[in-house]
PDB file of C-alpha atoms in Angstrom:
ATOM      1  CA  UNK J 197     154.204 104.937 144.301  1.00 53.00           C
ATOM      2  CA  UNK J 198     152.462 106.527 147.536  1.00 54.00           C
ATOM      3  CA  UNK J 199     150.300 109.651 147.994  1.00 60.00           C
ATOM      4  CA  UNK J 200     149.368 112.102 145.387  1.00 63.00           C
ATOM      5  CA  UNK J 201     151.745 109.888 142.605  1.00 71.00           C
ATOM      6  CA  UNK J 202     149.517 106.955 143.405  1.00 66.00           C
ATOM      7  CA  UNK J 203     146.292 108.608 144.173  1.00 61.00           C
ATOM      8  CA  UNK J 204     146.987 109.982 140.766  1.00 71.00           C
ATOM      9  CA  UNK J 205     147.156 107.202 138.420  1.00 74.00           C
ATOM     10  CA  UNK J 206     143.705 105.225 139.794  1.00 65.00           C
ATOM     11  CA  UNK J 207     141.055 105.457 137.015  1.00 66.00           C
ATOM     12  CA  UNK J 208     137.808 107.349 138.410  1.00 62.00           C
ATOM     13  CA  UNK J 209     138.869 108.739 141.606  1.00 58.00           C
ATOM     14  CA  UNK J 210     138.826 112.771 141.143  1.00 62.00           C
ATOM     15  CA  UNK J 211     140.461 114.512 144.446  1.00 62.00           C
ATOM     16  CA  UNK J 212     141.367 117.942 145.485  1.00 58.00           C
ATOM     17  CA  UNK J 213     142.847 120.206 148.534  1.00 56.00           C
ATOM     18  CA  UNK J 214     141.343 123.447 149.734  1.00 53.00           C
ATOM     19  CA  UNK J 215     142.219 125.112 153.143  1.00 52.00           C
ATOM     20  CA  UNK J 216     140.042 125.945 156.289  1.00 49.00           C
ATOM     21  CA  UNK J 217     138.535 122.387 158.111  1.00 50.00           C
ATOM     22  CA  UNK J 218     138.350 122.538 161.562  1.00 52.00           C
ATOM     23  CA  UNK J 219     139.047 119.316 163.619  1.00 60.00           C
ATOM     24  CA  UNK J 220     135.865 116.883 164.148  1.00 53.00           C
ATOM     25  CA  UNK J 221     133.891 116.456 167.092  1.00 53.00           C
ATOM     26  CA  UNK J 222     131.678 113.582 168.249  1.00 55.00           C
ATOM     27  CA  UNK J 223     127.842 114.433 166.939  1.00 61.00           C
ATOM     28  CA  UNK J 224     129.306 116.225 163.882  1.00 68.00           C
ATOM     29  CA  UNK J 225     129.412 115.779 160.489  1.00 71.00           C
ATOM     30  CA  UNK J 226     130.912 117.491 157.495  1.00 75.00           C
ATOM     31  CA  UNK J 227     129.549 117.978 154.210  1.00 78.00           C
ATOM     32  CA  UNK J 228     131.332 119.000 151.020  1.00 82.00           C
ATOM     33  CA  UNK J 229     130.025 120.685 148.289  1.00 83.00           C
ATOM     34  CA  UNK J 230     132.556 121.004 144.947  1.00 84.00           C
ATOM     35  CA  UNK J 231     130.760 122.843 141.970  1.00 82.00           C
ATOM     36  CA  UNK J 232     131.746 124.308 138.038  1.00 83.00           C
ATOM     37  CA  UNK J 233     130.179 127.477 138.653  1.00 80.00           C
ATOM     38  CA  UNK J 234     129.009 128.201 135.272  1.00 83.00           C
ATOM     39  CA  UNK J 235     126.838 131.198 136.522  1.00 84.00           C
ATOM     40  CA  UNK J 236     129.317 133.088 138.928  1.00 80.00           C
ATOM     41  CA  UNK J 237     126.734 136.108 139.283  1.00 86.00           C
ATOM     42  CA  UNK J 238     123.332 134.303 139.008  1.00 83.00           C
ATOM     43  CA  UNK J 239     124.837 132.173 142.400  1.00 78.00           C
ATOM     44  CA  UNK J 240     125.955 135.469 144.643  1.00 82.00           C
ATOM     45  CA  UNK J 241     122.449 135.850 146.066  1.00 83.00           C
ATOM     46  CA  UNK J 242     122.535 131.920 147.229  1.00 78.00           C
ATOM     47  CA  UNK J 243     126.382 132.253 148.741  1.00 77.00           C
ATOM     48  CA  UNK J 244     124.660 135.573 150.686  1.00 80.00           C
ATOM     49  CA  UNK J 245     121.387 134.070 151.565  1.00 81.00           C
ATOM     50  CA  UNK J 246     122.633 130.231 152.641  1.00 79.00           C
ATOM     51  CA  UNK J 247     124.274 131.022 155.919  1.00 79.00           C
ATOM     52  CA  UNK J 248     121.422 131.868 157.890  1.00 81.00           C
ATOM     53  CA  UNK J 249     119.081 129.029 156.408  1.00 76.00           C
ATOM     54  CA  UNK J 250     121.989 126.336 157.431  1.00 78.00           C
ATOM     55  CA  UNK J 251     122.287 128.125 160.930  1.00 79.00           C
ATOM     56  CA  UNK J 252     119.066 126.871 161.529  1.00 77.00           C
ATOM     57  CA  UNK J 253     120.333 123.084 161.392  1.00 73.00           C
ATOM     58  CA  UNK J 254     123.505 124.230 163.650  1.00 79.00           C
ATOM     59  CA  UNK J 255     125.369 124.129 160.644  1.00 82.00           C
ATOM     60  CA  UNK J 256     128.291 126.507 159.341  1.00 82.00           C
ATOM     61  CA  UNK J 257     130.948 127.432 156.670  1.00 85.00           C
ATOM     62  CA  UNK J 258     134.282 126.284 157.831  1.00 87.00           C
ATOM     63  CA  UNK J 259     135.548 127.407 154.156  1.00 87.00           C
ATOM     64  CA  UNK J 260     133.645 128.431 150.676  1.00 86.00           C
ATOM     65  CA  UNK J 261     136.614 129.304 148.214  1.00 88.00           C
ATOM     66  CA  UNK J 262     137.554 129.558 144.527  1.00 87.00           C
ATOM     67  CA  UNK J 263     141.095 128.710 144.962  1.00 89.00           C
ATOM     68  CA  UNK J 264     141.019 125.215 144.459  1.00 87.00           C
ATOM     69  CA  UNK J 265     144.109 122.668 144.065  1.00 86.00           C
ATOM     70  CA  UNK J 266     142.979 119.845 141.745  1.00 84.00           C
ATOM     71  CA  UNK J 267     145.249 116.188 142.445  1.00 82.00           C
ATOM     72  CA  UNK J 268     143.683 113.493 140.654  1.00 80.00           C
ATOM     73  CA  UNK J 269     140.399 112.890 138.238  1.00 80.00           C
ATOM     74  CA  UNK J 270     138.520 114.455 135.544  1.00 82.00           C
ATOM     75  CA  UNK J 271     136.264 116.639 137.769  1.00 85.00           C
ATOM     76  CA  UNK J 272     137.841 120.010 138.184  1.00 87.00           C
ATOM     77  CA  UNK J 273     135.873 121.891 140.672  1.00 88.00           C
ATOM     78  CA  UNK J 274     136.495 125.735 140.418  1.00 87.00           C
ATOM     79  CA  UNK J 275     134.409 126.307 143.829  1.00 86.00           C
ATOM     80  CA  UNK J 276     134.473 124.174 147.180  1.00 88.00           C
ATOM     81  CA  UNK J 277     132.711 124.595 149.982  1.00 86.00           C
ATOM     82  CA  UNK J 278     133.308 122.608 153.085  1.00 86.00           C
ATOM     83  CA  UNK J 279     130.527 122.790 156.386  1.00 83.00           C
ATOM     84  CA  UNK J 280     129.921 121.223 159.840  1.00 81.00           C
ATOM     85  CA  UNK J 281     126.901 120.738 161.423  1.00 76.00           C
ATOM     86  CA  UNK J 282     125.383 118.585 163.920  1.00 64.00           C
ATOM     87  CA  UNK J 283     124.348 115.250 163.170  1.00 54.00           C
ATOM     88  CA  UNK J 284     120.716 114.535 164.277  1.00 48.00           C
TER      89      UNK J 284
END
């Protein structure tokens, strides 16, 4: 087995797919946030107010999405988010 099929049957590895990263550059790293969002309204005032705070570390968004393709694992995120910023 290769890929997915094999990724699939190792015991406590949980991955998943979600669209938008940008190709790396030297000085950057990426961070990757994958969250049950058991409060969907109680977060909107964080996903509104977070960009400009992370700006300040020249740091962005390069995709925050719902629509998330679980592969392997018991975690089942239901929101990813995936950023860049400069590494200090």
């Amino acid at each position: 087995e290769t890929g997915v099929a094999k990724l699939k049957t190792v015991p406590n590895i949980t991955a998943f797919h979600t669209m938008g990263l940008a190709e790396p550059n030297d000085g950057t790293g990426f961070m990757f946030g994958a969250h049950i969002m058991k409060d969907p309204e109680g977060m909107k005032p964080y996903i509104e107010g977070v960009t400009p705070v992370i700006a300040k570390f020249d740091c962005l968004y390069l995709a925050r999405t719902s629509t998330v393709s679980h592969i392997a694992g018991d975690f089942k995120p239901d929101r990813v988010a995936i950023m860049r910023g400069g590494v200090q």
